[in-house]
PDB file of C-alpha atoms in Angstrom:
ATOM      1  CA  UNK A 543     -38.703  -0.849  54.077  1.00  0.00           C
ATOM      2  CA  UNK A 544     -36.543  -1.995  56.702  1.00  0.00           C
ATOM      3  CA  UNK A 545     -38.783  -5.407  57.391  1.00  0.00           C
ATOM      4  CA  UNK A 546     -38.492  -6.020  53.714  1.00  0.00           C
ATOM      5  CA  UNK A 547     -34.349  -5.911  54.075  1.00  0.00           C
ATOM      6  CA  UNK A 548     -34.911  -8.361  57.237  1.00  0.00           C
ATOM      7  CA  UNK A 549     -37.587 -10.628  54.865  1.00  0.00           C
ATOM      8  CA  UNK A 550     -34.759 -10.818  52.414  1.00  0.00           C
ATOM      9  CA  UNK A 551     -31.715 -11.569  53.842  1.00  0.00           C
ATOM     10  CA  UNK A 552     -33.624 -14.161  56.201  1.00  0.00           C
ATOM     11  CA  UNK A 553     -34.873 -16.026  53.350  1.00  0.00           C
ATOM     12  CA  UNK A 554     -31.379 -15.912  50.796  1.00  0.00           C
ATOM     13  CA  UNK A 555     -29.394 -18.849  52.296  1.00  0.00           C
ATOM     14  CA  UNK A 556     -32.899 -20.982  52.137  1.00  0.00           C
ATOM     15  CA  UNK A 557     -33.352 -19.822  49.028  1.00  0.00           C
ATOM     16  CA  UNK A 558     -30.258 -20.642  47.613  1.00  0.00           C
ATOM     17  CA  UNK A 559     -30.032 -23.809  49.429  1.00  0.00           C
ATOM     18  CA  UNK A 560     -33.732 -24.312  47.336  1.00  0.00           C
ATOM     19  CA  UNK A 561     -32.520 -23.631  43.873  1.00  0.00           C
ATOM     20  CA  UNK A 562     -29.018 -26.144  44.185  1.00  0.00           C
ATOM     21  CA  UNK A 563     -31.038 -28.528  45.491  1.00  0.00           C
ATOM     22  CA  UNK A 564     -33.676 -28.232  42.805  1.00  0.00           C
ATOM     23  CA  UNK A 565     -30.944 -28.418  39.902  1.00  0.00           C
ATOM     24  CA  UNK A 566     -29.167 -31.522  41.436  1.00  0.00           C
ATOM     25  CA  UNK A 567     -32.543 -33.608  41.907  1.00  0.00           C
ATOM     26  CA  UNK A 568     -33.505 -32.369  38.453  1.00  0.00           C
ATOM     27  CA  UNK A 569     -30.457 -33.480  37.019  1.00  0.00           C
ATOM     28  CA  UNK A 570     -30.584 -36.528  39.243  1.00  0.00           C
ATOM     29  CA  UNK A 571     -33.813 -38.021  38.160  1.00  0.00           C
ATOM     30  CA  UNK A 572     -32.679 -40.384  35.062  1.00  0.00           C
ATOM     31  CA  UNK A 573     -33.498 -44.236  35.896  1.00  0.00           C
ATOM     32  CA  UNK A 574     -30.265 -46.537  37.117  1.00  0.00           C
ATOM     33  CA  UNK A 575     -30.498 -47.612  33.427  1.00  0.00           C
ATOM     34  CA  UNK A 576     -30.280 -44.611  32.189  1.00  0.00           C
ATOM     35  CA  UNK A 577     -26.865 -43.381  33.946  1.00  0.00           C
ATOM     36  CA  UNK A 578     -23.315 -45.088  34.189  1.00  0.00           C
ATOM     37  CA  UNK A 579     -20.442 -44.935  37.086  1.00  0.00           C
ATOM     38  CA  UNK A 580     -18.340 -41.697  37.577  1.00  0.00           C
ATOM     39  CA  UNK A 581     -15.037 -42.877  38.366  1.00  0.00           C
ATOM     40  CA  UNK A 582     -12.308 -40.222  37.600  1.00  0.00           C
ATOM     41  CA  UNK A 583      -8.945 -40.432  38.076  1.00  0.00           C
ATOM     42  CA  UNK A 584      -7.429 -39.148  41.316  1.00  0.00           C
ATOM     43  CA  UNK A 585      -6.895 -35.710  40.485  1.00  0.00           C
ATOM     44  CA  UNK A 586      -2.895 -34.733  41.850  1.00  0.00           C
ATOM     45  CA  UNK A 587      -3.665 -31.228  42.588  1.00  0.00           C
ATOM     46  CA  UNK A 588      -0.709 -29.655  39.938  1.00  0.00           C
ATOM     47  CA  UNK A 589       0.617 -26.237  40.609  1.00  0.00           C
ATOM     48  CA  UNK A 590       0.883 -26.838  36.714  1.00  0.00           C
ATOM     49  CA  UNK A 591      -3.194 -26.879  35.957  1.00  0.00           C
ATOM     50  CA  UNK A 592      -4.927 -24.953  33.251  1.00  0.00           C
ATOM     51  CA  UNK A 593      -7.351 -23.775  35.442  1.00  0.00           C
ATOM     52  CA  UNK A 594      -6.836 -23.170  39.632  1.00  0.00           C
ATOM     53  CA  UNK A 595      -9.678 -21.612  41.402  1.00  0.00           C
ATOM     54  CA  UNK A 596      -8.647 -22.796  44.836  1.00  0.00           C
ATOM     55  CA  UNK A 597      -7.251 -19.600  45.636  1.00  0.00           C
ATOM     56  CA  UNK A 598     -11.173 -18.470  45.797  1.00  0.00           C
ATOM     57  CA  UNK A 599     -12.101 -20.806  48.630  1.00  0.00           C
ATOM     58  CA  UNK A 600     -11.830 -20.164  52.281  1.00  0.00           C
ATOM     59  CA  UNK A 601      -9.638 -21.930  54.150  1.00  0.00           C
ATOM     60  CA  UNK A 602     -12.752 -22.909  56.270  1.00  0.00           C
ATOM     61  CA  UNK A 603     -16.188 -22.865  55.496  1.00  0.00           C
ATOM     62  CA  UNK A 604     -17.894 -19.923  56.644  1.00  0.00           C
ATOM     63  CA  UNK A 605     -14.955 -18.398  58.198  1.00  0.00           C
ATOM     64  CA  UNK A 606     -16.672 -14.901  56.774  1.00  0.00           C
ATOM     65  CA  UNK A 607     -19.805 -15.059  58.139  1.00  0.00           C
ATOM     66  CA  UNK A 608     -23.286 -15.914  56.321  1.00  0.00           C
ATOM     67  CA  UNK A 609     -23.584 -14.723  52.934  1.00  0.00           C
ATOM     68  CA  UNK A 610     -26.586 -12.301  52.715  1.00  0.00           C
ATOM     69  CA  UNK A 611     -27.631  -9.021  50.882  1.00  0.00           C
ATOM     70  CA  UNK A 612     -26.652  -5.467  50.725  1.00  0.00           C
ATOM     71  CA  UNK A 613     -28.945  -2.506  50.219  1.00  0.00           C
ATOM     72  CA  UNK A 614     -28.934  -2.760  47.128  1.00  0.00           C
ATOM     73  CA  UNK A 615     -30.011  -6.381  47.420  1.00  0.00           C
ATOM     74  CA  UNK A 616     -26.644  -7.927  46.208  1.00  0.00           C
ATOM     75  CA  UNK A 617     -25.103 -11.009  47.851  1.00  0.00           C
ATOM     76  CA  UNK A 618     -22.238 -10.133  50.297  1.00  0.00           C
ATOM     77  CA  UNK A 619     -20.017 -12.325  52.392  1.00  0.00           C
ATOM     78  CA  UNK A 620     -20.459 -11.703  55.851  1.00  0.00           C
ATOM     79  CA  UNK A 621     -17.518  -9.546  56.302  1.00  0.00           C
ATOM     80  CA  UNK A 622     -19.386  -7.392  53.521  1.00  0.00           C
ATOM     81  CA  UNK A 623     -17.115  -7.929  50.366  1.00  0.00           C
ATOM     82  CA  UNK A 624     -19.372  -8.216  47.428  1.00  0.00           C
ATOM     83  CA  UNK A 625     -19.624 -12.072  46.234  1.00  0.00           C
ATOM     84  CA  UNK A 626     -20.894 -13.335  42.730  1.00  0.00           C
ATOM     85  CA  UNK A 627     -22.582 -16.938  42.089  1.00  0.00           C
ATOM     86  CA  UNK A 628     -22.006 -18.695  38.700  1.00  0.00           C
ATOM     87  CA  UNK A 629     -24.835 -20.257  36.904  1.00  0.00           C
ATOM     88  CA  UNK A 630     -24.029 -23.504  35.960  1.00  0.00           C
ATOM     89  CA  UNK A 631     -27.437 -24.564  34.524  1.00  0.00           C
ATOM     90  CA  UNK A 632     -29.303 -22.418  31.588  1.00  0.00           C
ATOM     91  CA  UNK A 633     -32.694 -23.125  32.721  1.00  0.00           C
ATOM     92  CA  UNK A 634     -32.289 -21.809  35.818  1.00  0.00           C
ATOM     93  CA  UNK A 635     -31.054 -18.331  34.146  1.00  0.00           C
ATOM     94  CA  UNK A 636     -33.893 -18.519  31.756  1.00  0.00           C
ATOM     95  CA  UNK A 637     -36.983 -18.813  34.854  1.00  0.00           C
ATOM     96  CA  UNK A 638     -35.063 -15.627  36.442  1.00  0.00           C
ATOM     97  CA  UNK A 639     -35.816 -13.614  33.358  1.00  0.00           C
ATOM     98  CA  UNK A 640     -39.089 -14.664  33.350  1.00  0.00           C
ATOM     99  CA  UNK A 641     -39.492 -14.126  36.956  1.00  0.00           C
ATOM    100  CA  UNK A 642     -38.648 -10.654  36.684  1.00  0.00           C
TER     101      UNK A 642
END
């Protein structure tokens, strides 16, 4: 049991690494043709926004260690408080139902 623990936690950064990389290039693949140039305005940072998440960044990457499982096979920061992932891309949530 314990090997399978080790298998997991070696292989969850690659693994996550795997499926970003996966949606980006997916998402990436239209023709120049097909696409046009994404060229928002510099954004000022307001105290005033609808919507802040900065707070949930580190002030350096990594500065809690690797994320990797629990026991119960949950991702964990590496300081072992209990982290969640959005999913940003449908698809992606409907191969993990039918991977299970």
């Amino acid at each position: 049991m314990d090997n399978r623990r080790n298998s997991r936690s070696k292989w969850a950064a690659p693994t996550a690494l795997a499926i970003v990389l996966a949606c980006v290039t997916a998402t990436g693949a239209e023709s120049v043709d097909e696409t046009w140039a994404f060229e928002p305005a510099p954004d000022p940072f307001s105290d005033e926004a609808m919507l802040d998440l900065r707070h949930l960044n580190e002030a350096e990457a990594g500065e809690t260690g690797w994320i990797r499982y629990d026991r119960n096979g949950d991702f964990i920061k590496g300081d072992g408080t209990p982290i969640r992932f959005w999913a940003v891309h449908d698809e992606v949530v409907m191969q993990q139902g039918e991977i299970d």
